Tab-separated table of C-alpha atoms in Angstrom:
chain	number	residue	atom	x	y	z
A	335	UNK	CA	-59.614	-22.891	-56.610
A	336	UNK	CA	-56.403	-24.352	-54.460
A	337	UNK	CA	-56.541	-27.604	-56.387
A	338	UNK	CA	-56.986	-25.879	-60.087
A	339	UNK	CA	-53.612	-23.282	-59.177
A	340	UNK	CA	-51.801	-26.534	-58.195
A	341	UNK	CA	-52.981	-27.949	-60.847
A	342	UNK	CA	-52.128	-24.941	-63.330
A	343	UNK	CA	-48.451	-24.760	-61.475
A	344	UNK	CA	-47.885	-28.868	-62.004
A	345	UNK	CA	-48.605	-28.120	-65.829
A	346	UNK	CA	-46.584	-24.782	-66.228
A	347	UNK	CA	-43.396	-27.075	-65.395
A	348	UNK	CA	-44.188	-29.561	-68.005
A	349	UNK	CA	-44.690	-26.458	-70.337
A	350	UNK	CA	-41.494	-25.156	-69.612
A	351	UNK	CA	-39.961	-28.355	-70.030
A	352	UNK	CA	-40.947	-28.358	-73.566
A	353	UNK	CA	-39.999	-24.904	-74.284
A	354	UNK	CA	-36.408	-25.875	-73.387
A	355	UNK	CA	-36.652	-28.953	-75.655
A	356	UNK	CA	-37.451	-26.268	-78.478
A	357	UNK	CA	-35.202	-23.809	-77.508
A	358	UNK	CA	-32.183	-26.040	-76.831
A	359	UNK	CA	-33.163	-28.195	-80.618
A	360	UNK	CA	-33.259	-24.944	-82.499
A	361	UNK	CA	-30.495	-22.982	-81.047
A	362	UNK	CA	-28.372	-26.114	-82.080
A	363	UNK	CA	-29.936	-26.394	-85.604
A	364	UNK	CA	-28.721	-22.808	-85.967
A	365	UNK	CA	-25.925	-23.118	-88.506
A	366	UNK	CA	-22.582	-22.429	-87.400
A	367	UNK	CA	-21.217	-22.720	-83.595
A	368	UNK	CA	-20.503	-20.273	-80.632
A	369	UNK	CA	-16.528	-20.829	-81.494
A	370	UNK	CA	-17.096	-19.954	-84.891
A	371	UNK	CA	-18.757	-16.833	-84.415
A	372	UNK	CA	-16.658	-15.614	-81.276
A	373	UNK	CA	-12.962	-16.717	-82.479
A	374	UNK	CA	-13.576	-16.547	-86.416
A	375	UNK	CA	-13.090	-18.438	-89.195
A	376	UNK	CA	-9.450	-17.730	-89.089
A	377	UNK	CA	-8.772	-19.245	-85.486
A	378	UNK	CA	-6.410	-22.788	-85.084
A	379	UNK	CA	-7.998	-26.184	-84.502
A	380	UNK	CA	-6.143	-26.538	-80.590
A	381	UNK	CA	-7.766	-22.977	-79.794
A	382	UNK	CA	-11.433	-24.489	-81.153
A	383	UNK	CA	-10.687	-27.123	-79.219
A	384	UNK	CA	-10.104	-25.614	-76.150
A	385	UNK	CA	-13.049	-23.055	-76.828
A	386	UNK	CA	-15.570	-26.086	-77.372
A	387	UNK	CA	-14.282	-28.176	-74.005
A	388	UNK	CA	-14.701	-25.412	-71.366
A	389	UNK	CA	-18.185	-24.866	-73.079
A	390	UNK	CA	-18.464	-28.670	-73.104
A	391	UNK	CA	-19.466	-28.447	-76.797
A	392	UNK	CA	-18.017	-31.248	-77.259
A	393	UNK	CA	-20.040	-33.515	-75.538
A	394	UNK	CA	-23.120	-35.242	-76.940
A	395	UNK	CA	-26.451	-33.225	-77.746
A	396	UNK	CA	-28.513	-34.917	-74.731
A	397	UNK	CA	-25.874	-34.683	-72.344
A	398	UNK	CA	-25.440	-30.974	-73.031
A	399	UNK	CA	-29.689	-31.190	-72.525
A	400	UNK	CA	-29.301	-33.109	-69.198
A	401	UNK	CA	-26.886	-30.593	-67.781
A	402	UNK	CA	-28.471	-27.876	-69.275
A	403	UNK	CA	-31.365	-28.619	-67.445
A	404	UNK	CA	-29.666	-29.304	-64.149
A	405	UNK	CA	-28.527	-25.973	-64.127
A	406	UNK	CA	-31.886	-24.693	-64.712
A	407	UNK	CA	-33.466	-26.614	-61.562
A	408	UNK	CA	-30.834	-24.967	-59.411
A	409	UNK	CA	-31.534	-21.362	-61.174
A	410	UNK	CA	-28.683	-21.140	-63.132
A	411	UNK	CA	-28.300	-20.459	-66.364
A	412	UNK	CA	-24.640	-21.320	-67.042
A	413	UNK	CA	-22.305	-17.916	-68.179
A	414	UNK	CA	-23.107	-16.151	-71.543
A	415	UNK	CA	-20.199	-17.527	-74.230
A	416	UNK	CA	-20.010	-14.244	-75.417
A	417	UNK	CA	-19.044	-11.983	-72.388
A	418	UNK	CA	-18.460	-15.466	-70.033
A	419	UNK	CA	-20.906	-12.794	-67.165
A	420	UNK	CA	-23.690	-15.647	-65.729
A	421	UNK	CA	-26.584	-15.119	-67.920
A	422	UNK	CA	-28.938	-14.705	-64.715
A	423	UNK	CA	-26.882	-11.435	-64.015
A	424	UNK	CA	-27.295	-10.222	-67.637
A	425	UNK	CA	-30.946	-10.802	-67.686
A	426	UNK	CA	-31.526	-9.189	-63.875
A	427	UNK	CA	-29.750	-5.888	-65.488
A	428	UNK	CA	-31.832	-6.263	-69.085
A	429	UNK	CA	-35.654	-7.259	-67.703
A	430	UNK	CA	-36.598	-4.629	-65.952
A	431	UNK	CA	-36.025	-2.424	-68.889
A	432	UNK	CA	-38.575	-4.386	-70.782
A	433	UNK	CA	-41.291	-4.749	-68.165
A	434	UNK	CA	-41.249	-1.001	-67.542
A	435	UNK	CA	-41.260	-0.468	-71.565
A	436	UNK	CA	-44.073	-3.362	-71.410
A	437	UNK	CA	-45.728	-2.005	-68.225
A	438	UNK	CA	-45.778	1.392	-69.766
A	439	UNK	CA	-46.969	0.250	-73.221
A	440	UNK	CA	-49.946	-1.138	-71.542
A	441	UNK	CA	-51.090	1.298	-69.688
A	442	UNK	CA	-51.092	3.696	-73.181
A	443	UNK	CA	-53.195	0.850	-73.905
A	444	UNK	CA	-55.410	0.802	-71.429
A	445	UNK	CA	-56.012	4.205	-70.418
A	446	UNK	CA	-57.172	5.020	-74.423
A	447	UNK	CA	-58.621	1.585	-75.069
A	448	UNK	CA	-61.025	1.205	-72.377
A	449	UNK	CA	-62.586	4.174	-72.467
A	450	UNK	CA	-62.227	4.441	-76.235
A	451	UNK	CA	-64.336	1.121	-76.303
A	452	UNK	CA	-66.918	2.389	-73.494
A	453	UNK	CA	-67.770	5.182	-75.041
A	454	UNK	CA	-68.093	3.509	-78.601
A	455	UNK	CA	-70.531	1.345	-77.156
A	456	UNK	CA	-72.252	3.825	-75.252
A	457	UNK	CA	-72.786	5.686	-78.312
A	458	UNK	CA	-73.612	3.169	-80.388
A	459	UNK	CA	-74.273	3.988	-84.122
A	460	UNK	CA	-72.814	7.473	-83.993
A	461	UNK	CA	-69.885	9.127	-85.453
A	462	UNK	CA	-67.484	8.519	-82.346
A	463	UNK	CA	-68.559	5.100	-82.702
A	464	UNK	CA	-67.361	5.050	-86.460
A	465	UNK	CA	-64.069	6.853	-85.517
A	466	UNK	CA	-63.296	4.801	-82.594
A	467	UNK	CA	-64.110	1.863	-85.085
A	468	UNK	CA	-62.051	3.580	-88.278
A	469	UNK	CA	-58.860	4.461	-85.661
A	470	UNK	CA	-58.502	0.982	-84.063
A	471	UNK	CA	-58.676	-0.652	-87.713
A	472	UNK	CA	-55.826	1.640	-88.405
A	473	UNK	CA	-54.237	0.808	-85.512
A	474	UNK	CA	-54.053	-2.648	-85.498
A	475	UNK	CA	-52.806	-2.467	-88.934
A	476	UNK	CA	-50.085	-0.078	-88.341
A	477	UNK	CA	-46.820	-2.192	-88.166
A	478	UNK	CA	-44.577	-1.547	-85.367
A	479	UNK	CA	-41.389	-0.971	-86.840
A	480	UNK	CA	-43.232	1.793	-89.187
A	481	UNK	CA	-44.573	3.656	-86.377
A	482	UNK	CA	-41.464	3.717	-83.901
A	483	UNK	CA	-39.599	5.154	-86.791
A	484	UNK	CA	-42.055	7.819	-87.874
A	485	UNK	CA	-42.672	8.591	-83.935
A	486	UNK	CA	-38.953	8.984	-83.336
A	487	UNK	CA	-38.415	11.283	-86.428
A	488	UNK	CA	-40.963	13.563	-85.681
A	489	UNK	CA	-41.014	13.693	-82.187
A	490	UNK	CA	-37.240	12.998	-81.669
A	491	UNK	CA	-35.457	14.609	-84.904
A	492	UNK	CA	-38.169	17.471	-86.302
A	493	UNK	CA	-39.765	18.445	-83.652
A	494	UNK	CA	-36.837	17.848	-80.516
A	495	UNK	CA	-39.819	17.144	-78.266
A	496	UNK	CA	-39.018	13.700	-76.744
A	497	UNK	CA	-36.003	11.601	-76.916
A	498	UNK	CA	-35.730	9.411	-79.436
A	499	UNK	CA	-33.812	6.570	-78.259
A	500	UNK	CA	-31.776	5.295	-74.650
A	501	UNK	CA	-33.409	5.281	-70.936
A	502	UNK	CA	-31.646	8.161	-69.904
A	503	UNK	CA	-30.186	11.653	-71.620
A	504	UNK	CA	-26.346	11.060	-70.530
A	505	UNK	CA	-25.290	13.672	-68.028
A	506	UNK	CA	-28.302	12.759	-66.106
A	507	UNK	CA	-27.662	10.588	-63.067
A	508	UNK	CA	-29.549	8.107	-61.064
A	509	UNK	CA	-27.367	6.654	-58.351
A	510	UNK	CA	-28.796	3.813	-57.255
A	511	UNK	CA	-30.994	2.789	-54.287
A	512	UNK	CA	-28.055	0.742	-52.629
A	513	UNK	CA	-25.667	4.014	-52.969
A	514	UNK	CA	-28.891	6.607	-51.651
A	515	UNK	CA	-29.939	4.545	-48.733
A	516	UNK	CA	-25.855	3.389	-48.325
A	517	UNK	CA	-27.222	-0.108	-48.122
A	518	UNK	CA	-23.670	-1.665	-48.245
A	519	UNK	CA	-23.371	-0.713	-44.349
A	520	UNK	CA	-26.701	-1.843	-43.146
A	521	UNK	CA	-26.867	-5.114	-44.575
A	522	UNK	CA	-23.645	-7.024	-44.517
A	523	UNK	CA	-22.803	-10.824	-44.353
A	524	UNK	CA	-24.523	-13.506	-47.186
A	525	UNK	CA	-27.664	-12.621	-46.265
A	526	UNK	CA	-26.713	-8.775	-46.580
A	527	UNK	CA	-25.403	-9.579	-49.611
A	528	UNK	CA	-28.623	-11.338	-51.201
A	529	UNK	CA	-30.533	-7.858	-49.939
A	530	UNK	CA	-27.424	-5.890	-52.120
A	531	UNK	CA	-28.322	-7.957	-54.931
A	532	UNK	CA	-32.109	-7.562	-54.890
A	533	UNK	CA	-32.184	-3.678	-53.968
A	534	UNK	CA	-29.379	-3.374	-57.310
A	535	UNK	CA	-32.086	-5.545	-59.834
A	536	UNK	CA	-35.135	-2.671	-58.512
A	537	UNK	CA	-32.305	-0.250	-59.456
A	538	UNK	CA	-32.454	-1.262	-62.716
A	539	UNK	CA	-36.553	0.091	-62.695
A	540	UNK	CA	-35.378	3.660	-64.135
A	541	UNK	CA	-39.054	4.687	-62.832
A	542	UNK	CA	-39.355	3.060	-59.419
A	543	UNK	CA	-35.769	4.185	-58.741
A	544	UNK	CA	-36.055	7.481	-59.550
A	545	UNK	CA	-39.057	7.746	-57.244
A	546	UNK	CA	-37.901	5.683	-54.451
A	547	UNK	CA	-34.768	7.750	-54.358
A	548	UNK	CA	-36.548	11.419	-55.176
A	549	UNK	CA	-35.202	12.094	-57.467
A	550	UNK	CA	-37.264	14.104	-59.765
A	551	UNK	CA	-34.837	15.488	-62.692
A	552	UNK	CA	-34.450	11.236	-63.433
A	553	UNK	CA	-37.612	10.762	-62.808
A	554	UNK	CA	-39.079	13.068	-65.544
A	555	UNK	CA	-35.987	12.632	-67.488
A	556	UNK	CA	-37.109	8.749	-67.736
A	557	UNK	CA	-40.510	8.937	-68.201
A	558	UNK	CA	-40.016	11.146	-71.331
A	559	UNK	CA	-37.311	8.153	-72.892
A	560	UNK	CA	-40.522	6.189	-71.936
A	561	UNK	CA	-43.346	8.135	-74.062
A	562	UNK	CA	-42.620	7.314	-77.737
A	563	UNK	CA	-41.374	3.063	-76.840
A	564	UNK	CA	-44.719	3.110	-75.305
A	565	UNK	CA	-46.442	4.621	-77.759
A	566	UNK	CA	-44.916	2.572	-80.707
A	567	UNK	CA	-45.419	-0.555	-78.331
A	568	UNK	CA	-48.786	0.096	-77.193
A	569	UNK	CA	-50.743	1.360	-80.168
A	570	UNK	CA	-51.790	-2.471	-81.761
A	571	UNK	CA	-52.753	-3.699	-78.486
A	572	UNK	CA	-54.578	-0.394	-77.760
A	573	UNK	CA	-56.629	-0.972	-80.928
A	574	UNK	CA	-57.716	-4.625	-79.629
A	575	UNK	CA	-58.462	-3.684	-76.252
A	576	UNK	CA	-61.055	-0.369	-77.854
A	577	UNK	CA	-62.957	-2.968	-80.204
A	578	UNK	CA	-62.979	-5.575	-77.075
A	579	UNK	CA	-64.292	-3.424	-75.187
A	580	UNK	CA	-67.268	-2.383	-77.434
A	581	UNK	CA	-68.104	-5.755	-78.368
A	582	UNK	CA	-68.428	-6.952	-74.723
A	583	UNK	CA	-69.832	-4.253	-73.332
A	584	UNK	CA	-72.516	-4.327	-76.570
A	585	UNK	CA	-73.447	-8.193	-75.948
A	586	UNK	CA	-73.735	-7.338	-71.589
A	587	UNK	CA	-75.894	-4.639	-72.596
A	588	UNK	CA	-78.202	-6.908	-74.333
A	589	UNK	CA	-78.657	-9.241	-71.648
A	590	UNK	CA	-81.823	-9.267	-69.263
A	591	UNK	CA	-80.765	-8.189	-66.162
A	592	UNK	CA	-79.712	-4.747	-67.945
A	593	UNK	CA	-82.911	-4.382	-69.076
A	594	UNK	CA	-84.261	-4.679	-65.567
A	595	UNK	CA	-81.839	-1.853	-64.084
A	596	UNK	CA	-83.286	0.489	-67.168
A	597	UNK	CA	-86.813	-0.494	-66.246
A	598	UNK	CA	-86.024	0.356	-62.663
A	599	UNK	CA	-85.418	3.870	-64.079
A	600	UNK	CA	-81.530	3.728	-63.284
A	601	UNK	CA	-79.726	6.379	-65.426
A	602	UNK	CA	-77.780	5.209	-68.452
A	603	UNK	CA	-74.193	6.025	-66.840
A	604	UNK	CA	-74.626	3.872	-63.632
A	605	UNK	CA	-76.002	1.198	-65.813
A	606	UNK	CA	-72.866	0.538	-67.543
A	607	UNK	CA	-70.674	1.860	-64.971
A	608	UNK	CA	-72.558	-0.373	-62.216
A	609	UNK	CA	-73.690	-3.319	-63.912
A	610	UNK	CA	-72.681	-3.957	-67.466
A	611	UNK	CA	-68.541	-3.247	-67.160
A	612	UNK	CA	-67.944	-5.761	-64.372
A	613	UNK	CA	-69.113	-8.413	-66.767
A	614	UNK	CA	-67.746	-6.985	-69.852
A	615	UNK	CA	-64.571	-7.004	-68.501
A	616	UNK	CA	-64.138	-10.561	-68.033
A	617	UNK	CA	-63.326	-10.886	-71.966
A	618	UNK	CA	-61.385	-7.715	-71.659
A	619	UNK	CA	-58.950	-9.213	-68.846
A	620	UNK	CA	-58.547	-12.202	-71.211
A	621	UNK	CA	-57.428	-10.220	-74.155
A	622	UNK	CA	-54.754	-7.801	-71.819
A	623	UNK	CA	-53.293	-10.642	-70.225
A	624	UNK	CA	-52.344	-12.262	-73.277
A	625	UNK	CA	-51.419	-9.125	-74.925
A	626	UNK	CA	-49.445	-8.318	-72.089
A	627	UNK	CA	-47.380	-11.599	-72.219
A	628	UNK	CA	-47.107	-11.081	-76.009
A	629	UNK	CA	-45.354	-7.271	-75.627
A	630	UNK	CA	-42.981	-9.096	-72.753
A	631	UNK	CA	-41.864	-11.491	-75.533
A	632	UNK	CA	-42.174	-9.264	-78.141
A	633	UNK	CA	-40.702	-6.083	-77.834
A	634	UNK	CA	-37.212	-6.670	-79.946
A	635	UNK	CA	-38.407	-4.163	-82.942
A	636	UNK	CA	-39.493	-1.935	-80.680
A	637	UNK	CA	-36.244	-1.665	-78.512
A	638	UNK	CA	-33.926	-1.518	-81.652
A	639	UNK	CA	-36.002	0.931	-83.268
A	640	UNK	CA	-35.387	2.974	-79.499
A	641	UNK	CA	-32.084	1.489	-78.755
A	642	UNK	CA	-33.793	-0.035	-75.629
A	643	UNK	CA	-31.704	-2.032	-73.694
A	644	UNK	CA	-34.117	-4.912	-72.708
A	645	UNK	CA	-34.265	-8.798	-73.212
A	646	UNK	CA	-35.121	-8.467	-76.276
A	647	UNK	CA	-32.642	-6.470	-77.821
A	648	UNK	CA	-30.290	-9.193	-75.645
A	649	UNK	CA	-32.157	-12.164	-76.859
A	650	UNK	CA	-31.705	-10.946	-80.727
A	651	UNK	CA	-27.996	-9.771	-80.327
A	652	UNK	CA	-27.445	-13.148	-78.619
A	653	UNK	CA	-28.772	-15.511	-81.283
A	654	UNK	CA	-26.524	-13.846	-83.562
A	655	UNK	CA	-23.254	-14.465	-81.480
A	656	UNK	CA	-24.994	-18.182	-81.049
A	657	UNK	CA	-24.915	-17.819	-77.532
A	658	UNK	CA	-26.771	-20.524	-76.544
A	659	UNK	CA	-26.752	-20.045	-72.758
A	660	UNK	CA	-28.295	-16.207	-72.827
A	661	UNK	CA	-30.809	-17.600	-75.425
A	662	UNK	CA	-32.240	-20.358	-73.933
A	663	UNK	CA	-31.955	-18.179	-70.374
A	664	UNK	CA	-34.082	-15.207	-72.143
A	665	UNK	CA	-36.446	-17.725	-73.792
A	666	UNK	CA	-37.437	-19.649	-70.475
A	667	UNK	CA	-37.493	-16.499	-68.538
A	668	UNK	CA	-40.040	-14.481	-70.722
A	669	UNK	CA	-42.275	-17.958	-71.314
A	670	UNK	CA	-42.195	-18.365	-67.300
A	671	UNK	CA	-43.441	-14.763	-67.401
A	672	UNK	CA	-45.703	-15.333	-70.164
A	673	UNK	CA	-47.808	-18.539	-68.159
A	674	UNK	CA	-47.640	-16.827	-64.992
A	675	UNK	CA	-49.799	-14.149	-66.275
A	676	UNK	CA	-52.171	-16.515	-68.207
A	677	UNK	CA	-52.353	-18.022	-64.538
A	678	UNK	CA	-52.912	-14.421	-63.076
A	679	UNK	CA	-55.623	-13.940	-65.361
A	680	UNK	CA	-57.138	-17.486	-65.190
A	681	UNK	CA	-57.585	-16.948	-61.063
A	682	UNK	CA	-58.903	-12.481	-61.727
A	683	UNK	CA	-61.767	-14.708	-63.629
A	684	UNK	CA	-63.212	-16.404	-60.789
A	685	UNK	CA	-63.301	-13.103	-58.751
A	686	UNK	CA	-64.914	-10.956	-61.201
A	687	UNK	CA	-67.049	-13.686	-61.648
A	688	UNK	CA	-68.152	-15.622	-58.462
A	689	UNK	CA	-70.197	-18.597	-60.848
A	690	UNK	CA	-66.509	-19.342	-62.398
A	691	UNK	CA	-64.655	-21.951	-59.682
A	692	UNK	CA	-62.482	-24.137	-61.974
A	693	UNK	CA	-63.216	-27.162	-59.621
């Protein structure tokens, strides 16, 4: 199992590599430049010029790759060419808003899907099983856009229920964990500094924060912003993790062995509690990992539609400005997230199942 995670690691850098070859190509087959967009078409050659040599523009596509990617080997992402912050700043203030709009997406998910499925397969053939069936059809069809708007106009304009867009209601404050705990005088020196840095970036987790800090007017105050993002995140994935589900917990309850625990006279429940859903889930875990590192990646409608400030919204805004630095930062940091948890899901296969070893 050592050797196949090496293995897996060793490969995730030459994926990575080729993502930046893609990113960096298309970013700069993106007509028009960074100076174009950020001084405008009415700006004088000598400012261009000086625009294009601090970014070193000027220099030749594969040199710009080279350096590019030196920067990346140190961690650095070079500073955003629209608001000249370092892009690895921007995104520690922008992902945590997506994984906790992710996170929370995919526990809608899960907590409706799985049992959803379960119980579609445990009553096979019956009417829940044909509504379970009817609603995840619907579901899967129902585009994303079109339900964040419909959820935010009913729940957020007619019906003032939840709010429909932002983290936070303004007025409400969340000092963060650095300012409760008055970090700044504990930890001081470069080291204290790195701990600064790191307790600012778990900040940035409205949720963890507000907990962490108890503070429960944020707390509830965020996890209402949270409940229609979710919702309009979560619903398509929801759908594929209910027929998943009922599909692999149909074929496990076909199989031999199951037959054996009814024959010992084992009730129904503790059958597919016991015995069938450890198996059935090994498809399941497939299917949630990759539709986890597809919501990471692919939450930009979602966030506009909410006005969610996460790397998507910044990856989208960016591309527009040409800002090749936050791009390519935003691309390489959600497909390092995305092949971490292929990895993650790769090595949950080999303990759910002990016959799995890779080797």
């Amino acid at each position: 199992m050592t050797r196949y995670i090496i293995q897996r690691l060793i490969l995730l850098v030459f994926v990575l590599l080729g993502i930046s070859v893609i990113t960096f190509t298309m970013m700069h087959l993106v007509p028009g430049t960074p100076a174009d967009v950020m001084l405008g078409e009415h700006a004088t050659d000598e400012k261009v010029a000086r625009f294009r040599k601090a970014y070193g523009l000027d220099d030749p596509i594969p040199v710009q790759y080279l350096r590019y990617l030196g920067k990346i080997a140190r961690g650095d992402f070079g500073r955003s060419v629209r608001t000249n912050f370092l892009v690895t700043e921007e995104l520690a203030q922008r992902l945590p808003a997506t994984v906790e709009l992710t996170v929370g997406a995919m526990l809608v998910a899960c907590l409706i899907g799985i049992p959803a499925g379960i119980l579609a397969a445990y009553h096979h053939n019956s009417f829940f099983d044909l509504i379970t069936m009817v609603g995840s059809l619907i579901g899967v069809s129902m585009p994303v856009f079109w339900l964040g708007l419909v959820l935010s106009y009913i729940f957020g304009f007619r019906l003032h229920v939840l709010p429909p867009s932002a983290r936070l209601t303004v007025g409400v404050e969340l000092p963060t964990i650095t300012e409760v705990y008055n970090l700044r005088t504990i930890f001081t020196g470069s080291f204290g500094n790195k701990i600064i840095a790191f307790s600012d970036f778990l900040s940035n987790f409205y949720v963890f924060t507000a907990l962490v800090t108890g503070n429960p007017e944020a707390l509830i105050d965020a996890l209402k912003h949270l409940i229609l993002p979710s919702l309009a995140l979560g619903t398509i994935p929801m759908a594929n993790i209910a027929r998943m589900t009922r599909s692999s917990l149909l074929e496990v309850l076909g199989q031999d062995y199951i037959r054996t625990a009814r024959a010992k006279g084992l009730p129904e429940r503790m059958v597919i509690l016991v015995h069938a859903l450890k198996n059935a889930f090994l498809p399941i875990i497939t299917v949630i990992g990759l539709l986890l590192g597809g919501l990471l990646g692919g939450a930009i409608l979602t966030e506009t539609i909410f006005s969610w400030p996460g790397m998507g919204r910044l990856v989208v805004d960016r591309v527009l400005a040409r800002d090749y630095p936050a791009v390519q930062g935003g691309v390489m940091v959600i497909a390092l997230l995305f092949v971490l948890l292929n990895l993650l899901v790769d090595i949950s296969y080999a303990y759910l199942d002990p016959r799995i070893r890779y080797e």
